[in-house]
Structures are given as structure tokens and as C-alpha cells.
XYZ file of C-alpha atoms in Angstrom:
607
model
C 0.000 0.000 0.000
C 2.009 3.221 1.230
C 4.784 4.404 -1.382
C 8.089 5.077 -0.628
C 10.737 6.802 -2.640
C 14.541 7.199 -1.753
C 17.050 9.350 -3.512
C 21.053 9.564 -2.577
C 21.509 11.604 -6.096
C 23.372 14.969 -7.060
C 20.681 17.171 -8.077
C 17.632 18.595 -5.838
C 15.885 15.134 -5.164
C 12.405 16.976 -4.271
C 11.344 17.150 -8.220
C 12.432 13.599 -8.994
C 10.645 12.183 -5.273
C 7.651 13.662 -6.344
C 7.325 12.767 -9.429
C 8.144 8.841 -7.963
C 5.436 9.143 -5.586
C 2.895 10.217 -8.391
C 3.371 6.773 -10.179
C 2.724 5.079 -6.664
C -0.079 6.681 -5.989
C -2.050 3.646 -7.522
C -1.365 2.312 -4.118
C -3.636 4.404 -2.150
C -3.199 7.023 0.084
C -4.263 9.534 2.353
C -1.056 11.652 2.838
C 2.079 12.243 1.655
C 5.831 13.706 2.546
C 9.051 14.859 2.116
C 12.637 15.596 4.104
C 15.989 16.161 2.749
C 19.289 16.760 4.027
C 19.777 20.581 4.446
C 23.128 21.967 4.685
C 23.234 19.416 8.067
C 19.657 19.903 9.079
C 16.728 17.211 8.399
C 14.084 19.316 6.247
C 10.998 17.960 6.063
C 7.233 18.926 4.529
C 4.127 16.784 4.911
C 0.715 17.377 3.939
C -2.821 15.228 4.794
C -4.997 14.391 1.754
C -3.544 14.099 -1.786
C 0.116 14.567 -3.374
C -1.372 17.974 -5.111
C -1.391 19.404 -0.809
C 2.339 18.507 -0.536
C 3.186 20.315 -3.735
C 1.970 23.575 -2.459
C 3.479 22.853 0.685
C 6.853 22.342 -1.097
C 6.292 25.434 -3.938
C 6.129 27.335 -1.055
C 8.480 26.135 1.512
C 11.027 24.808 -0.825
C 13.763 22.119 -0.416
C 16.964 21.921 -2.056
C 18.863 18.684 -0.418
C 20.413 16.731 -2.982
C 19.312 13.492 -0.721
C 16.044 12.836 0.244
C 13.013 10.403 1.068
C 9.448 10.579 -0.120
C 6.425 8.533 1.197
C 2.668 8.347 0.666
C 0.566 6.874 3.789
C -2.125 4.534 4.018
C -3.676 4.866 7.488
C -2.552 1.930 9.963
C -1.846 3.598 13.739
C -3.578 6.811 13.893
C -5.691 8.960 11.630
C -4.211 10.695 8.692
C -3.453 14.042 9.407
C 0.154 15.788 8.708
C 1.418 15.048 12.137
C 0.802 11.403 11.163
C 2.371 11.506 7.847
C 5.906 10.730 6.973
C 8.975 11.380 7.405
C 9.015 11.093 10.834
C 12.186 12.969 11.928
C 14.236 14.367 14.720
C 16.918 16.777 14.436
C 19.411 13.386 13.413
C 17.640 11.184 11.195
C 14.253 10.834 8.825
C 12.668 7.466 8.214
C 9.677 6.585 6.169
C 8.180 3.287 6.716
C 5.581 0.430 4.729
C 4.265 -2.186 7.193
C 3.286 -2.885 10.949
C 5.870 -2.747 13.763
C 4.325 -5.361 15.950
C 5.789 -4.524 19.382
C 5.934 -0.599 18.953
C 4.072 -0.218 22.530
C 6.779 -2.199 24.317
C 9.581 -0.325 22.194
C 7.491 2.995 22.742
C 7.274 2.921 26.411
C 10.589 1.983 26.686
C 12.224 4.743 24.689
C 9.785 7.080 26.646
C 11.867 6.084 30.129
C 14.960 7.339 28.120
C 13.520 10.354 27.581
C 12.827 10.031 23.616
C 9.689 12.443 23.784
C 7.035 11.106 20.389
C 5.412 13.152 18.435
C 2.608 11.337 16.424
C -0.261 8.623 17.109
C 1.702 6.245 14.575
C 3.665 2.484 15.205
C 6.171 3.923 12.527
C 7.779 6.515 15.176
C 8.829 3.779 17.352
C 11.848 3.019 14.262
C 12.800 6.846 14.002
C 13.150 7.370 17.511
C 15.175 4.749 18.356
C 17.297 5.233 15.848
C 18.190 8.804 17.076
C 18.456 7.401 20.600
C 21.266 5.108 19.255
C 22.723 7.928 17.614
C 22.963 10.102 20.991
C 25.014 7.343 22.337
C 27.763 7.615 19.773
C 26.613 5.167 17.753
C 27.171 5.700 13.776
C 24.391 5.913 11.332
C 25.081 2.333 9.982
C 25.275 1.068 14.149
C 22.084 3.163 15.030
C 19.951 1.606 12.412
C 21.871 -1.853 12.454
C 20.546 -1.968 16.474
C 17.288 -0.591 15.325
C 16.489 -2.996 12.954
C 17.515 -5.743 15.492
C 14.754 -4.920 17.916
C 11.335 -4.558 15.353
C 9.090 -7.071 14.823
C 6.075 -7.095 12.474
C 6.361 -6.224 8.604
C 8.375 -2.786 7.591
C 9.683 -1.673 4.409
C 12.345 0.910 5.923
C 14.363 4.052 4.249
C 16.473 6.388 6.339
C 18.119 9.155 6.230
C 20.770 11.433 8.515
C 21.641 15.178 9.384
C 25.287 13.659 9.678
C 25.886 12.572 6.463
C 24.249 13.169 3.083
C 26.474 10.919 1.627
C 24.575 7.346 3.012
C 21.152 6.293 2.813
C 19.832 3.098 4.659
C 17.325 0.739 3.611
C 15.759 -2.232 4.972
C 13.125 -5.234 4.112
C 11.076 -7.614 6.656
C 7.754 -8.578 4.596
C 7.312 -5.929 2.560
C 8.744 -4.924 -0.654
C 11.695 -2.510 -1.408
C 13.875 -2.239 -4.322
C 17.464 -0.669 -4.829
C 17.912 1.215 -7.817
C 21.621 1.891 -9.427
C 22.426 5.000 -11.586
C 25.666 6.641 -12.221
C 26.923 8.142 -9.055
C 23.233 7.912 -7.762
C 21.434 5.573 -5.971
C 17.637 5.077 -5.367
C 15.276 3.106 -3.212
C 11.430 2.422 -4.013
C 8.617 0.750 -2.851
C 8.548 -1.125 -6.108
C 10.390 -0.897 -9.346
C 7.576 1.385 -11.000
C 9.016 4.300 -8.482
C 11.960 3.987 -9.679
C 11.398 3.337 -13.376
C 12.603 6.169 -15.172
C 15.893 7.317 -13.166
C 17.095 3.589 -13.922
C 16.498 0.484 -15.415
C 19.016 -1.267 -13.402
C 17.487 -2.711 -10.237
C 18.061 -5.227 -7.092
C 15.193 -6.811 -5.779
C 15.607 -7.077 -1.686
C 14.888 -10.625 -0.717
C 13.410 -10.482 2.958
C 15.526 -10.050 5.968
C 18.033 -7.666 4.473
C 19.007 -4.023 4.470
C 21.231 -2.282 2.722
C 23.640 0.873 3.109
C 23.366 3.048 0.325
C 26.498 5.577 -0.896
C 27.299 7.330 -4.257
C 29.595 4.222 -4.655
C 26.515 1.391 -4.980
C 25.357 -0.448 -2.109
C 26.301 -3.003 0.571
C 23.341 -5.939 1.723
C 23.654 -7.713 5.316
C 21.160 -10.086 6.393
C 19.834 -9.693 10.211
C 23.075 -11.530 11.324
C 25.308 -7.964 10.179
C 27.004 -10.838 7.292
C 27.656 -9.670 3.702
C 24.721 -10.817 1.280
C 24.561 -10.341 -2.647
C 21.852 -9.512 -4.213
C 21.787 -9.576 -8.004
C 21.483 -6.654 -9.985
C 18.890 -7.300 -12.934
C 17.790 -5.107 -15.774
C 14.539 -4.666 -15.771
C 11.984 -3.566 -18.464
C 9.808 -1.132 -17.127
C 9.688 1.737 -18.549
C 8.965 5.216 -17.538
C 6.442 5.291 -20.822
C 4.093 1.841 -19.815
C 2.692 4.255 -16.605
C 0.723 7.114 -19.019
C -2.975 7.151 -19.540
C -2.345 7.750 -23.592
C -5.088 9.960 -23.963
C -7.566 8.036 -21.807
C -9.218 9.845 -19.148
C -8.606 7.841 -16.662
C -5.935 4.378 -15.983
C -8.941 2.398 -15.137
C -10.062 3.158 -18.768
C -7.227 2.577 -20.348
C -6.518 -0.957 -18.557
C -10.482 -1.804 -19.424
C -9.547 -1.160 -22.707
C -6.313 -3.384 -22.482
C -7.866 -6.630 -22.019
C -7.386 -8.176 -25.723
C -3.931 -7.338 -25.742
C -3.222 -8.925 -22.219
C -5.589 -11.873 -22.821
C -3.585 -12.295 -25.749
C 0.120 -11.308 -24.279
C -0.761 -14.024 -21.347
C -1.891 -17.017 -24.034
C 1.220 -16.840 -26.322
C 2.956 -17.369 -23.187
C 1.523 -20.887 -22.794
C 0.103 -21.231 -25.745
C 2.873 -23.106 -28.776
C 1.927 -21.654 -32.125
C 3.553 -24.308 -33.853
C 1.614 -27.600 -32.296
C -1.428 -25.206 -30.856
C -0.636 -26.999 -27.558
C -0.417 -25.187 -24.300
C 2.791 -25.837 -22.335
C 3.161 -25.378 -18.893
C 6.358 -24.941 -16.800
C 6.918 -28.885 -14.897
C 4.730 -28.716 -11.990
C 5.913 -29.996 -8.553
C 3.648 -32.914 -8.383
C 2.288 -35.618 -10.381
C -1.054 -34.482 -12.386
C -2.744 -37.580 -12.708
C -2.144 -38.555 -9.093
C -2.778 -35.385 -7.076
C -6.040 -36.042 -5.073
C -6.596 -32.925 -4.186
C -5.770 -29.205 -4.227
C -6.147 -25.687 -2.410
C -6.878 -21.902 -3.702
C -6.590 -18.500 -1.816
C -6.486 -15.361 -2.898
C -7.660 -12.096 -1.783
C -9.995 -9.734 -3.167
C -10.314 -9.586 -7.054
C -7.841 -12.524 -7.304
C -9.931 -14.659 -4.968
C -12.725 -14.097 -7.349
C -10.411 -15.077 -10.316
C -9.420 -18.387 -7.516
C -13.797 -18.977 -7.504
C -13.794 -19.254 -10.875
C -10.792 -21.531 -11.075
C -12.147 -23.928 -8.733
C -15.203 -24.182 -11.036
C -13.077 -25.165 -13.948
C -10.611 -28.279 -12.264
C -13.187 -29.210 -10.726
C -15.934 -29.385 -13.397
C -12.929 -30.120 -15.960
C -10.273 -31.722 -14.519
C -11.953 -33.973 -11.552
C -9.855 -32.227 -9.311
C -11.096 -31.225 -5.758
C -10.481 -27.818 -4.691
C -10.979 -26.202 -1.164
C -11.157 -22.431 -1.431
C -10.286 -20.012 0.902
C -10.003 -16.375 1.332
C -5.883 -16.007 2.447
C -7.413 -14.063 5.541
C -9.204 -16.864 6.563
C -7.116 -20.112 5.510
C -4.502 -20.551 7.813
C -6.524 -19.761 10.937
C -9.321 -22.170 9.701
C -6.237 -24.615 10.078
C -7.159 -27.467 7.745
C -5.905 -30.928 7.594
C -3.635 -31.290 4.235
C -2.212 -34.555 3.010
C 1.761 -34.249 1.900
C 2.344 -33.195 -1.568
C -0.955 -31.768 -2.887
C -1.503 -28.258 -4.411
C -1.566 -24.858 -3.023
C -2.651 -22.595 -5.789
C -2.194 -18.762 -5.094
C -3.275 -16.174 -7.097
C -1.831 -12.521 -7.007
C -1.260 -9.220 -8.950
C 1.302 -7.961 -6.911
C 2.880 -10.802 -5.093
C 3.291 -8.870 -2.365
C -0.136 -9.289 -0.667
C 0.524 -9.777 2.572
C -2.739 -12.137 3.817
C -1.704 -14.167 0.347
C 2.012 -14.578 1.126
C 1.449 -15.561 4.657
C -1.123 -18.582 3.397
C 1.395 -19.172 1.209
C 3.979 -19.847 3.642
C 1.497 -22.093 5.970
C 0.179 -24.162 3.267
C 4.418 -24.439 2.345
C 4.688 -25.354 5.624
C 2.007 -28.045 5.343
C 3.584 -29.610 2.858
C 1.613 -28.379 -0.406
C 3.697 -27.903 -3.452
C 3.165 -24.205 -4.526
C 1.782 -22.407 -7.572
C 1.459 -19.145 -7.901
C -0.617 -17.048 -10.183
C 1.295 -13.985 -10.607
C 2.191 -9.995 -12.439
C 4.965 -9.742 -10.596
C 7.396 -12.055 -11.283
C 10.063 -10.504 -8.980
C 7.706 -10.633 -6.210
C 8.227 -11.891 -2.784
C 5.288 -14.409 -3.745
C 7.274 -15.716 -6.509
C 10.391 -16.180 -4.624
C 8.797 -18.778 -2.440
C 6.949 -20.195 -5.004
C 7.439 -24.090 -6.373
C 5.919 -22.570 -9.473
C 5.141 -19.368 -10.887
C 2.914 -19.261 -13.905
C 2.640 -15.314 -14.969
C 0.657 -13.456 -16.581
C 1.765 -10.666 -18.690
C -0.835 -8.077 -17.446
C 1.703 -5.225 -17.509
C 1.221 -2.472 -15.144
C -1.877 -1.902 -13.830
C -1.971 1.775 -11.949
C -5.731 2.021 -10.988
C -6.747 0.358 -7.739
C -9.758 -1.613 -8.864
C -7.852 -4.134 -10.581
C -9.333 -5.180 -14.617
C -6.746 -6.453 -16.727
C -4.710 -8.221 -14.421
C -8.224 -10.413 -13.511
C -8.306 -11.430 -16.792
C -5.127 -12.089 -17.589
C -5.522 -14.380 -13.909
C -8.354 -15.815 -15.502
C -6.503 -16.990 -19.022
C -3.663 -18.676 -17.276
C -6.214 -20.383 -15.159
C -7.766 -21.886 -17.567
C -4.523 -22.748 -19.581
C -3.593 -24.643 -16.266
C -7.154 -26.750 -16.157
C -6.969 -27.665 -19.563
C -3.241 -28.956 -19.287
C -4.657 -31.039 -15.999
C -7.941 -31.934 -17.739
C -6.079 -33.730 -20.485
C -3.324 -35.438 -18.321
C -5.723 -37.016 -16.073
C -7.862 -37.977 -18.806
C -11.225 -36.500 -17.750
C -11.600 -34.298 -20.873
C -11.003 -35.824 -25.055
C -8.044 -33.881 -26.760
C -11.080 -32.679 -28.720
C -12.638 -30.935 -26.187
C -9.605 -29.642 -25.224
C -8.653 -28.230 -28.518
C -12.307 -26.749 -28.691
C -11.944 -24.580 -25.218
C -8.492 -23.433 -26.591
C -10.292 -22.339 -29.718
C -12.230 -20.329 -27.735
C -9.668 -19.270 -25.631
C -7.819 -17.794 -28.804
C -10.852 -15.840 -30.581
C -11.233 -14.037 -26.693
C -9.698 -11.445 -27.560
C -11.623 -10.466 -30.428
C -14.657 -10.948 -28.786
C -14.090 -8.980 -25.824
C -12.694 -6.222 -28.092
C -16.320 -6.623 -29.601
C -17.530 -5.915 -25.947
C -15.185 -2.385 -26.024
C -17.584 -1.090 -28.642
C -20.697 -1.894 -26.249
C -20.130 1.537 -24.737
C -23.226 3.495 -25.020
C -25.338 0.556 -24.327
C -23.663 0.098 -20.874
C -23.983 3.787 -20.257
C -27.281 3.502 -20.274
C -27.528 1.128 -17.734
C -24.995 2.898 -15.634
C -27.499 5.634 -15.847
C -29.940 4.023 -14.069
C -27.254 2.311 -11.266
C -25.773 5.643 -10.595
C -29.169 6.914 -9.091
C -29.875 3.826 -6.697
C -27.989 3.052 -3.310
C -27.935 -0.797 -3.447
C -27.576 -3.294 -5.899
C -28.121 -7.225 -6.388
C -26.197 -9.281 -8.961
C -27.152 -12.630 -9.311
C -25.703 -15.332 -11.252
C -25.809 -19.054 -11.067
C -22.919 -21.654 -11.638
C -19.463 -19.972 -12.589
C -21.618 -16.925 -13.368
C -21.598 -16.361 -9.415
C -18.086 -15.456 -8.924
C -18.294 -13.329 -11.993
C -21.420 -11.470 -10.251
C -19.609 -11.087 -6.987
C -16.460 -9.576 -9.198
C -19.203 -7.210 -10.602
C -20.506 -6.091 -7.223
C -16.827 -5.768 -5.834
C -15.894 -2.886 -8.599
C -19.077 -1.079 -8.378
C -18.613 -0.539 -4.390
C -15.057 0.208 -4.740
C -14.833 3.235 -7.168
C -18.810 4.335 -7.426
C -19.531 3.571 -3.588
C -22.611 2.099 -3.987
C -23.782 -0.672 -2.465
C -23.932 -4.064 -4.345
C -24.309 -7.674 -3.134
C -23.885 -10.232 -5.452
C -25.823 -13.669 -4.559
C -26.389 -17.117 -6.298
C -29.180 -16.434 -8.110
C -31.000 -19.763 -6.577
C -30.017 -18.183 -2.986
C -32.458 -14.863 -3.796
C -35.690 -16.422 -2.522
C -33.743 -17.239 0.913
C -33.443 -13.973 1.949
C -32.110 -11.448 -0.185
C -35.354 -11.357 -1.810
C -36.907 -9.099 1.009
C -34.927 -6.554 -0.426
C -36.368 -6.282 -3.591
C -38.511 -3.120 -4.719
C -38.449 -0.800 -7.556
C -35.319 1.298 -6.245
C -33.116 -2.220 -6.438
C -32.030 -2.850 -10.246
C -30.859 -6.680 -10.163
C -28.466 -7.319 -12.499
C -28.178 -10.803 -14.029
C -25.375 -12.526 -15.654
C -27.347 -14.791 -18.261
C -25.470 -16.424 -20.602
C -27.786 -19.020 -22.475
C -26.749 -22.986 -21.524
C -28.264 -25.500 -18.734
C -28.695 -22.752 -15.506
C -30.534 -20.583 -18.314
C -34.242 -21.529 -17.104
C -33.850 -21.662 -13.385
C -31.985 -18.481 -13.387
C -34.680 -16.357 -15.317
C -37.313 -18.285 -12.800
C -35.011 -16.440 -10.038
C -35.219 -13.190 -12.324
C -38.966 -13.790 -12.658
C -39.191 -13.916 -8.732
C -37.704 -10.282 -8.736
C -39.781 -9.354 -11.208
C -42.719 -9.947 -9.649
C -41.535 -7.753 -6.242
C -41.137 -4.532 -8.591
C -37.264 -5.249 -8.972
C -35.516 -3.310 -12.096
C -34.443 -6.128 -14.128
C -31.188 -5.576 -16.197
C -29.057 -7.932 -18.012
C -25.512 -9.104 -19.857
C -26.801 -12.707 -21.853
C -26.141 -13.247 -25.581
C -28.576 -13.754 -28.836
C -30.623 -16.462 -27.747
C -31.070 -15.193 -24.156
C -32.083 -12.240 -25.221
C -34.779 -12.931 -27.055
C -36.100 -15.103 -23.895
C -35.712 -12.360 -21.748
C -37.185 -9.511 -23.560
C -40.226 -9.103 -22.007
C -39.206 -9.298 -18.281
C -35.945 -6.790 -19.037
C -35.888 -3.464 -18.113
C -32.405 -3.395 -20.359
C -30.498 -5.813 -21.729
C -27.264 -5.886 -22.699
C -26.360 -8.691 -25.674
C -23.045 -10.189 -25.362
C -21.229 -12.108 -28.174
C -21.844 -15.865 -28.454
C -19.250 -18.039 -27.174
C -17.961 -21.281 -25.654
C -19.218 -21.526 -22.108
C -16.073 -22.211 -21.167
C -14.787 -18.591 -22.065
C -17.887 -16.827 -20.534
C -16.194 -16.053 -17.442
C -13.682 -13.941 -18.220
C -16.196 -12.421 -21.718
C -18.634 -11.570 -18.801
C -16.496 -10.041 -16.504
C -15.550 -7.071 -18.873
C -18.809 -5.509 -18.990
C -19.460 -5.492 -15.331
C -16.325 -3.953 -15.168
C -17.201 -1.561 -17.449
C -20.752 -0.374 -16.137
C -18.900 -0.369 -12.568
C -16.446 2.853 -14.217
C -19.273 4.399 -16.374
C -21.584 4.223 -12.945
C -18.624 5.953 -11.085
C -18.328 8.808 -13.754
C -21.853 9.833 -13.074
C -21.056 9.881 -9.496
C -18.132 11.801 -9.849
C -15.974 9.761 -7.711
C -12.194 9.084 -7.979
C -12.141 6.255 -10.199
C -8.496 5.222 -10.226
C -7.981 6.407 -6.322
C -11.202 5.594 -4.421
C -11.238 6.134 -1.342
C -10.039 4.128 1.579
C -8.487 1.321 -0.624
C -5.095 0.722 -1.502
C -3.139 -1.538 -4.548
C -1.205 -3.552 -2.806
C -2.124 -4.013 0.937
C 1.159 -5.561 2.487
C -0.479 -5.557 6.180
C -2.448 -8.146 7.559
């Protein structure tokens, strides 16, 4: 979530940190801040709200330090106001923070009794403070944040910097991500590699456990033990150009508009032109004898993980438990040795994902993970990373990445469908027909525009919202709900349809559209007998089917939307791109922040 920026450089670093911490704004926010070194003084300027607040702040209270740190705040220990926003600083040192210091009471109280006197609500003081009360005793900047770093526990993401010397900049990683970036005589630290894009293309990833002292010169890694560590330097192929909006109005509408390509981009991955076979990296365990498997996620991706289950199970024979990563490890279930653990992830860094991870790892599941970020902490400690080539994705409500999570998802049931015999080779080339035209077909959907307007019209002038499907239409409903309360902030459940009558049902009147996903196919009839039963209670019927539905539904519809006609095994991810698009077209006529809304973040590296 919070962004952090760090630059040991030889020009003013205020321009280039702000201009970092606009590409990480994706990650949500509620403040933002400053500090440089000053001619031996910490100068610092922080401002509560967006990035625009800290650039009048800084226009007119300017800084000039050549070294400098930059951070953008999520809200974890106290509210976010400027006092709460980082830098924290003293007179000796500045530190920005990502993460959760676990024991910052106990470290708090005791730096109190040595008279360290604290200045904000927030868990992230705790570091700064005892870092200058190591520095009071004599200790060096490397010692002070050496001894620091030896007493935190909980996730951090760490960058500091000192009145003493402008020359060094420290660094440090425990379960959340930070990157070190090299230039020529300059050195840079981000929260990811998209802050530090275009100053460098050369970049180390931090494994966990490590910090680093930064100086014109390069930089120096130590694990927790003080030894020497390497960490490779890679080059990496982001590029300061893949973050603009290219005349959309918004990133949200440009990554809508991106699906075909990274539908597309993510199948010639797997997909062999020459034999029109997918291939998969070798998997850790034996297809035809695995008995059973496991999927978490969060959010979007646990969606995506819904839909996944559908398809191994339906496709492959495969059993699949399904958790939410929030919930899987405390439910504690029984696991026999060597089965599956399935993660899926756009960042990698998800902290509630990559803690699962690590307890079904430690349960003795062989690990796949679903990932965009291939350098990612998640990938690290995978068995088996199967990316997707989503690309960046800036806006919060993720789009493209959930389809590109989607394709390789189904590339990976297909490959297990056919090795444990439960599907023919013909039905297997069929759904990877399918798969192939999606792109065209959802760029069909692209052109839909005015028609989903419309119906946006009418959601943008209700307060709740019901979307019902049946069978793997479900998850895609609850994915549809999901976007419309994140960036329009209205309220929308999403239910199986057959589940209406047992409860949800009371809710129904005129001011509650229900939106259907009705592709035509076995669940057709029993789900417009659901729609009927909504009907009939005054609800505003409105809904995404194809050419033959349409024509069945006609005369109960208050709109319908009409879809292209595909395999069924495709309609997930076909169906999921108009939901996402009335969710952003509902949000325009509400005027909210679409990219930014409020309260959420990108990547949310707490638990």
C-alpha cells in the first residue's frame, strides 16, 4: 500500500521524489511527505490528503537537499493528518516506513523512560526514535539503524536518512517490498520498481531479511546476522512510458480497454503456435495422481481463484478447497503431503496471500502461484510461478490483471484436464479455440459503450444493488458487485441467483435494479425463474446474456445488454468485462475518484 521513494543523487531530489510518488499513488493514500538533508539539518514537509497538498506545501516552503526520502501513507496507527504523515524525523535522522511494527508499545514505552519524547499517534515513530536514541550514544548511522532494525518485529519496508551525512542512505526489508535502484553516481530506493522506473532500469530486488547501506559508490546488503549478502542486480523492463494514460481519461479506462492485448500477451505465453498446444512450466507434483488441491487469494484474485475452482473441478476432476488467504490458515485445515496450493496474485506482495502461502508451504503443499509480478516476494517462495503478462496496472480496482488471472487459469485446467484424462483432446482443442478468438470478442464488448452507459445511468441513481448469477456466473457477479462498491460507492451484493428467494429477496422493490449474468446454456431456465421472482416484487431487471437469451428475456428486461456468443467455457472472463465496465461508467456519473477511491489501496502488504 504506502509508497516510498529514496534518492542519494546529485541534483535537488524533491522534483524527482515527487514525481516517484505520483506513479505510486495507484497504491492508495491519504497523505504524503518529504525531508531532505539541508546543509546538516533534516528538512521535512508533509501534507494530509492528496500529493497535489504537498506540492503547495513544497512550492512554497522549498527544499533543495540533494538526498532525500518521499512517502505516501495509508492509514494503519492513527488517523491521517500531517502530524501522522511521513517522514518522521528528529533533528538526526528521517525514516519513512511500509508495514506494521508489531511490538511498537513495548519499544514505545521503553524509549519514553529514556527520555525520547514522540510526536505522532503512529507504530512507525517507534523506528525513528530509536534510531536517534542510538545515535545520541555515539553510535554511527550504519550502528544506530543496524541496532534498530535488530529490535522490530512485524512487517516494515524501511528508508532512512541522517543530518550527519548526506552521503549514506539506509534501507531495509522484513515482509514488505523494497527495491534498490543503481544509476551513475546515484542511488535510489522504491517501494517497487515502478518508483523507480525512469531514473534507472538497473534494479536489485531485496529478498526479505536484508538491508542495505546506500552511498554514491553502490550499495552493501547484510542479512539480520550484520554478514555480507549479494543480491543480483537485474535489468529490468519497465519503462517510464508503460505508466501514461495515452489519452484516456482515466488508468482504469485505459486498462479496461487493455484486455485483448493482455488476454492475448498471457496465451502466447503458454500457448505453442507451432503444435497449438499449451505448455506449462513442470509442476511440482504428479497431475494424474494429485487427489486434491487448495486456492486463496484475496480480493479480485480470490474471485479469479472462484472461478478456477469451477473449472478443475468441473474439468479436470480435481477437488479444490477455497479459501479467502485471511481466513485459511486460521481455519487450520488438515492437508495430506504433496498436494496443491494454488495462489493467485497481482502484486505478489499481498501480505494475507504470502502468509497462506507460507502455511500451506509449511504443510507440505507444493506451490503455484498465479502472478504480475514475477520478482515478487510471492514468486520467490513459489514451487511454481505461472505469470501473466498483465503489464502495469496503476488504478486500484484491478481489470486487466483479472483477466489475464483468468486466461492462465484456464490454460492450467486444460493442461490437468487432459493429463488425467477427464476431458477428449477434442474438447480440449475446442476450449483453446475459444480461448484464442477471446480477444476479439471482448474487443467486440469495447464497442458496447453506449449501451452500458445507459444502464450505468440508471445504477448511478440507486444506493444498493443485487447481482445474481448461477454456476461460474456467481463469482463473476460477486467480481461485478466488488468494482461497483469500490470506485462508485454504492452498495452491491452479489448472490447465487437460486439463494435470492432465501433472503435477499426481502430486499427487492423498484429502487433495487438486479443485475443478471445470463449467458444461455443448462442454468438458463432456473436463473430467469429467479429473475422472474424479482420481477414480480417490482425489482428493475437488467441484463448481460447473448442472442438467444435475449430474445427469452425480452419481455421481463428493463435493459439488456447482448453479449457475443461463445464457448461456455470462455464466458467467465467475456462476462467479466462488462461489469467492469458499467462499474467505471456508474462511477463517472457519481463523480468519484475512479483510479484512487477512497479508503483502498493496490497492494495491501499488512495483515
Amino acid at each position: 500500500m504506502c509508497g516510498i521513494v529514496g534518492i542519494l543523487g546529485k541534483q535537488p531530489a524533491v522534483p524527482t521524489i515527487i514525481e516517484a510518488l505520483r506513479r505510486l499513488e495507484y497504491r492508495g493514500y491519504d497523505s504524503a511527505g518529504v525531508a531532505t538533508i539541508e546543509n546538516g539539518h533534516i528538512g521535512r514537509r508533509r501534507a494530509s490528503g492528496k500529493l497535489d497538498n504537498l506540492v503547495k506545501r513544497v512550492d512554497g516552503e522549498p527544499l533543495s537537499g540533494l538526498t532525500g526520502i518521499g512517502h505516501t501513507r495509508w492509514a494503519t496507527h492513527g488517523a491521517p493528518t500531517e502530524n501522522n504523515a511521513h517522514p518522521h524525523a528528529t533533528e538526526n535522522v528521517a525514516v519513512v516506513h511500509n508495514g506494521i511494527i508489531e511490538n511498537h508499545e513495548e519499544l514505545k514505552q521503553e524509549l519514553i523512560e529514556l527520555g525520547q519524547v514522540f510526536n505522532s499517534e503512529t507504530d512507525s515513530e517507534t523506528i525513528v526514535q530509536m534510531v536517534d536514541y542510538h545515535l545520541k550514544q555515539g553510535k554511527t548511522p550504519k550502528e544506530a539503524a543496524y541496532a534498530t532494525l535488530q529490535r522490530l518485529e512485524g512487517a516494515y519496508a524501511i528508508a532512512m536518512i541522517f543530518a550527519s551525512d548526506e552521503n549514506i542512505m539506509i534501507g531495509a526489508r522484513h515482509g514488505a517490498p523494497l527495491v534498490v535502484g543503481f544509476g551513475e553516481d546515484e542511488m535510489y530506493l522504491g517501494s517497487d520498481s515502478l518508483a523507480v522506473a525512469p531514473m534507472t532500469r538497473k534494479i536489485a530486488y531485496m529478498p526479505d531479511g536484508v538491508w542495505t547501506v546506500l552511498s554514491h559508490k553502490g550499495a552493501e546488503f547484510f542479512d539480520m546476522d550484520g554478514s555480507t549478502v549479494e543480491c543480483p542486480v537485474q535489468t529490468t523492463a519497465l519503462m517510464a512510458g508503460a505508466i501514461g494514460k495515452d489519452g484516456y481519461r482515466h488508468y482504469m479506462e485505459k486498462e479496461l480497454h487493455e484486455h485483448p492485448v493482455v488476454i492475448g500477451q498471457t496465451l502466447r505465453r503458454f500457448v505453442n503456435p507451432v503444435t497449438h498446444k499449451i505448455e506449462l512450466p513442470e509442476l511440482p507434483f504428479d497431475i494424474k495422481n494429485l487427489k486434491r488441491g487448495i486456492i486463496t487469494a484475496c480480493g479480485s484474485a480470490f474471485y479469479a481463484g472462484v472461478i478456477g475452482r469451477y473449472w478443475l473441478e468441473e474439468i479436470a476432476r480435481l477437488p479444490i478447497d477455497l479459501d479467502v488467504a485471511s481466513e485459511m490458515r486460521y481455519r487450520n485445515p488438515p492437508f495430506d503431503q504433496g498436494g496443491m496450493g494454488l495462489l493467485v496474485s497481482q502484486s505478489g506482495e499481498t501480505a494475507d496471500t504470502l502468509a497462506a502461502l507460507r502455511a500451506l508451504k509449511q504443510a507440505g503443499q507444493k506451490i503455484i502461484s498465479v502472478l504480475n509480478n514475477e520478482h515478487s516476494s510471492m514468486a520467490r517462495e513459489s514451487d511454481v510461478v505461472l505469470g501473466m503478462d498483465a503489464g502495469v496496472e496503476i488504478a486500484v480496482a484491478s481489470t486487466k490483471a483479472f483477466t489475464a488471472q483468468l486466461t492462465v487459469l484456464a490454460c492450467l485446467t486444460l493442461v490437468m484436464g487432459q493429463e488425467r484424462g477427464t476431458i477428449s483432446s477434442e474438447y480440449a482443442d475446442e476450449c483453446l479455440t475459444a480461448l484464442l478468438d477471446l480477444p476479439s470478442r471482448v474487443a467486440e464488448i469495447l464497442q458496447m459503450q453506449e449501451q452500458i452507459q445507459k444502464m450505468a445511468h440508471i445504477i448511478s441513481q440507486v444506493q444498493s444493488v443485487i447481482y445474481l448469477g448461477r454456476g461460474i456466473m456467481f463469482p463473476v457477479a460477486m467480481e461485478g458487485a466488488l468494482k461497483l462498491k469500490e470506485i462508485s460507492y454504492i452498495h452491491a451484493d452479489a448472490y447465487a441467483a437460486g439463494e435470492m428467494k432465501h433472503g435477499p429477496i426481502a430486499l427487492i422493490d423498484n429502487t433495487v435494479p438486479v443485475i443478471s449474468l445470463l449467458p444461455s446454456g443448462p442454468l438458463f431456465e432456473k436463473t430467469l425463474s429467479n429473475l422472474q421472482e424479482a420481477k414480480a416484487r417490482g425489482g428493475r431487471i437488467l441484463i448481460f446474456t447473448d442472442a438467444k437469451g435475449a430474445e427469452r428475456v425480452k419481455n421481463i428486461a428493463e435493459q439488456i445488454v447482448v453479449l457475443p456468443t461463445v464457448h461456455s467455457f470462455v464466458t467467465p472472463p467475456l462476462y467479466t468485462v462488462p461489469v467492469q465496465m458499467l462499474a467505471y461508467e456508474a462511477a463517472l456519473l457519481k463523480g468519484t475518484d475512479v483510479d484512487q477511491p477512497r479508503n483502498l489501496a493496490k497492494s495491501v502488504t499488512v495483515e
